[in-house]
């Protein structure tokens, strides 16, 4: 899925939904992925904690996707 470049900043909720969808496509689930409720004005996304094997899988997917 391509991300459109716009001048409008995505909301944290939109970013969470997009990231969940992309990760699901790679077979990865971040159980604590959500918007940061403590600082809503900063529009932050909380990635949360994951097991080491999930972090390794995520690193693998990022590396594979970043190869030009």
PDB file of C-alpha atoms in Angstrom:
ATOM      1  CA  UNK A   1       0.000   0.000   0.000  1.00  0.00           C
ATOM      2  CA  UNK A   2       1.424   3.365  -1.008  1.00  0.00           C
ATOM      3  CA  UNK A   3       1.273   6.320   1.348  1.00  0.00           C
ATOM      4  CA  UNK A   4       0.166   9.544  -0.308  1.00  0.00           C
ATOM      5  CA  UNK A   5       2.326  12.582   0.407  1.00  0.00           C
ATOM      6  CA  UNK A   6       0.198  15.478   1.585  1.00  0.00           C
ATOM      7  CA  UNK A   7       0.621  18.588   3.663  1.00  0.00           C
ATOM      8  CA  UNK A   8      -1.963  17.291   6.132  1.00  0.00           C
ATOM      9  CA  UNK A   9      -0.481  15.517   9.124  1.00  0.00           C
ATOM     10  CA  UNK A  10      -2.114  12.185   9.903  1.00  0.00           C
ATOM     11  CA  UNK A  11      -3.787  11.752  13.246  1.00  0.00           C
ATOM     12  CA  UNK A  12      -2.388   9.225  15.687  1.00  0.00           C
ATOM     13  CA  UNK A  13      -5.508   7.096  15.131  1.00  0.00           C
ATOM     14  CA  UNK A  14      -4.921   7.078  11.367  1.00  0.00           C
ATOM     15  CA  UNK A  15      -1.262   6.217  11.859  1.00  0.00           C
ATOM     16  CA  UNK A  16      -2.145   3.348  14.200  1.00  0.00           C
ATOM     17  CA  UNK A  17      -4.637   1.939  11.695  1.00  0.00           C
ATOM     18  CA  UNK A  18      -2.159   2.174   8.808  1.00  0.00           C
ATOM     19  CA  UNK A  19       0.636   0.589  10.838  1.00  0.00           C
ATOM     20  CA  UNK A  20      -1.609  -2.223  12.096  1.00  0.00           C
ATOM     21  CA  UNK A  21      -2.656  -2.979   8.523  1.00  0.00           C
ATOM     22  CA  UNK A  22       0.915  -2.963   7.221  1.00  0.00           C
ATOM     23  CA  UNK A  23       2.192  -5.122  10.072  1.00  0.00           C
ATOM     24  CA  UNK A  24      -0.694  -7.579   9.672  1.00  0.00           C
ATOM     25  CA  UNK A  25       0.286  -7.974   6.021  1.00  0.00           C
ATOM     26  CA  UNK A  26       3.711  -9.081   7.249  1.00  0.00           C
ATOM     27  CA  UNK A  27       2.219 -11.392   9.885  1.00  0.00           C
ATOM     28  CA  UNK A  28       3.240  -9.127  12.777  1.00  0.00           C
ATOM     29  CA  UNK A  29       1.019  -7.979  15.636  1.00  0.00           C
ATOM     30  CA  UNK A  30       2.076  -5.363  18.176  1.00  0.00           C
ATOM     31  CA  UNK A  31      -0.442  -5.976  20.977  1.00  0.00           C
ATOM     32  CA  UNK A  32       0.154  -2.625  22.678  1.00  0.00           C
ATOM     33  CA  UNK A  33       0.043  -0.515  19.500  1.00  0.00           C
ATOM     34  CA  UNK A  34      -2.254   2.452  20.129  1.00  0.00           C
ATOM     35  CA  UNK A  35      -2.322   6.212  20.223  1.00  0.00           C
ATOM     36  CA  UNK A  36      -0.683   7.852  23.229  1.00  0.00           C
ATOM     37  CA  UNK A  37      -3.537   8.897  25.484  1.00  0.00           C
ATOM     38  CA  UNK A  38      -1.233  10.738  27.921  1.00  0.00           C
ATOM     39  CA  UNK A  39      -0.263  13.448  25.433  1.00  0.00           C
ATOM     40  CA  UNK A  40      -3.026  13.764  22.832  1.00  0.00           C
ATOM     41  CA  UNK A  41      -1.878  17.231  21.731  1.00  0.00           C
ATOM     42  CA  UNK A  42       1.463  15.747  20.607  1.00  0.00           C
ATOM     43  CA  UNK A  43      -0.230  13.254  18.235  1.00  0.00           C
ATOM     44  CA  UNK A  44       2.031  10.392  19.366  1.00  0.00           C
ATOM     45  CA  UNK A  45       1.741   6.673  18.649  1.00  0.00           C
ATOM     46  CA  UNK A  46       2.587   4.221  21.414  1.00  0.00           C
ATOM     47  CA  UNK A  47       4.297   1.164  19.927  1.00  0.00           C
ATOM     48  CA  UNK A  48       4.375  -0.675  23.233  1.00  0.00           C
ATOM     49  CA  UNK A  49       6.415  -3.663  24.277  1.00  0.00           C
ATOM     50  CA  UNK A  50       6.944  -6.803  22.215  1.00  0.00           C
ATOM     51  CA  UNK A  51       8.680 -10.131  22.620  1.00  0.00           C
ATOM     52  CA  UNK A  52      12.217 -10.380  21.256  1.00  0.00           C
ATOM     53  CA  UNK A  53      11.158 -12.720  18.442  1.00  0.00           C
ATOM     54  CA  UNK A  54       8.538 -10.219  17.258  1.00  0.00           C
ATOM     55  CA  UNK A  55      11.123  -7.409  17.343  1.00  0.00           C
ATOM     56  CA  UNK A  56      13.482  -9.551  15.255  1.00  0.00           C
ATOM     57  CA  UNK A  57      10.713 -10.261  12.717  1.00  0.00           C
ATOM     58  CA  UNK A  58       9.887  -6.558  12.541  1.00  0.00           C
ATOM     59  CA  UNK A  59      13.551  -5.711  11.951  1.00  0.00           C
ATOM     60  CA  UNK A  60      13.674  -8.312   9.167  1.00  0.00           C
ATOM     61  CA  UNK A  61      10.608  -6.849   7.456  1.00  0.00           C
ATOM     62  CA  UNK A  62      11.942  -3.298   7.708  1.00  0.00           C
ATOM     63  CA  UNK A  63      15.316  -4.321   6.289  1.00  0.00           C
ATOM     64  CA  UNK A  64      13.703  -6.172   3.423  1.00  0.00           C
ATOM     65  CA  UNK A  65      11.423  -3.227   2.634  1.00  0.00           C
ATOM     66  CA  UNK A  66      14.210  -0.654   2.798  1.00  0.00           C
ATOM     67  CA  UNK A  67      16.463  -2.352   0.236  1.00  0.00           C
ATOM     68  CA  UNK A  68      16.511  -0.342  -2.968  1.00  0.00           C
TER      69      UNK A  68
END
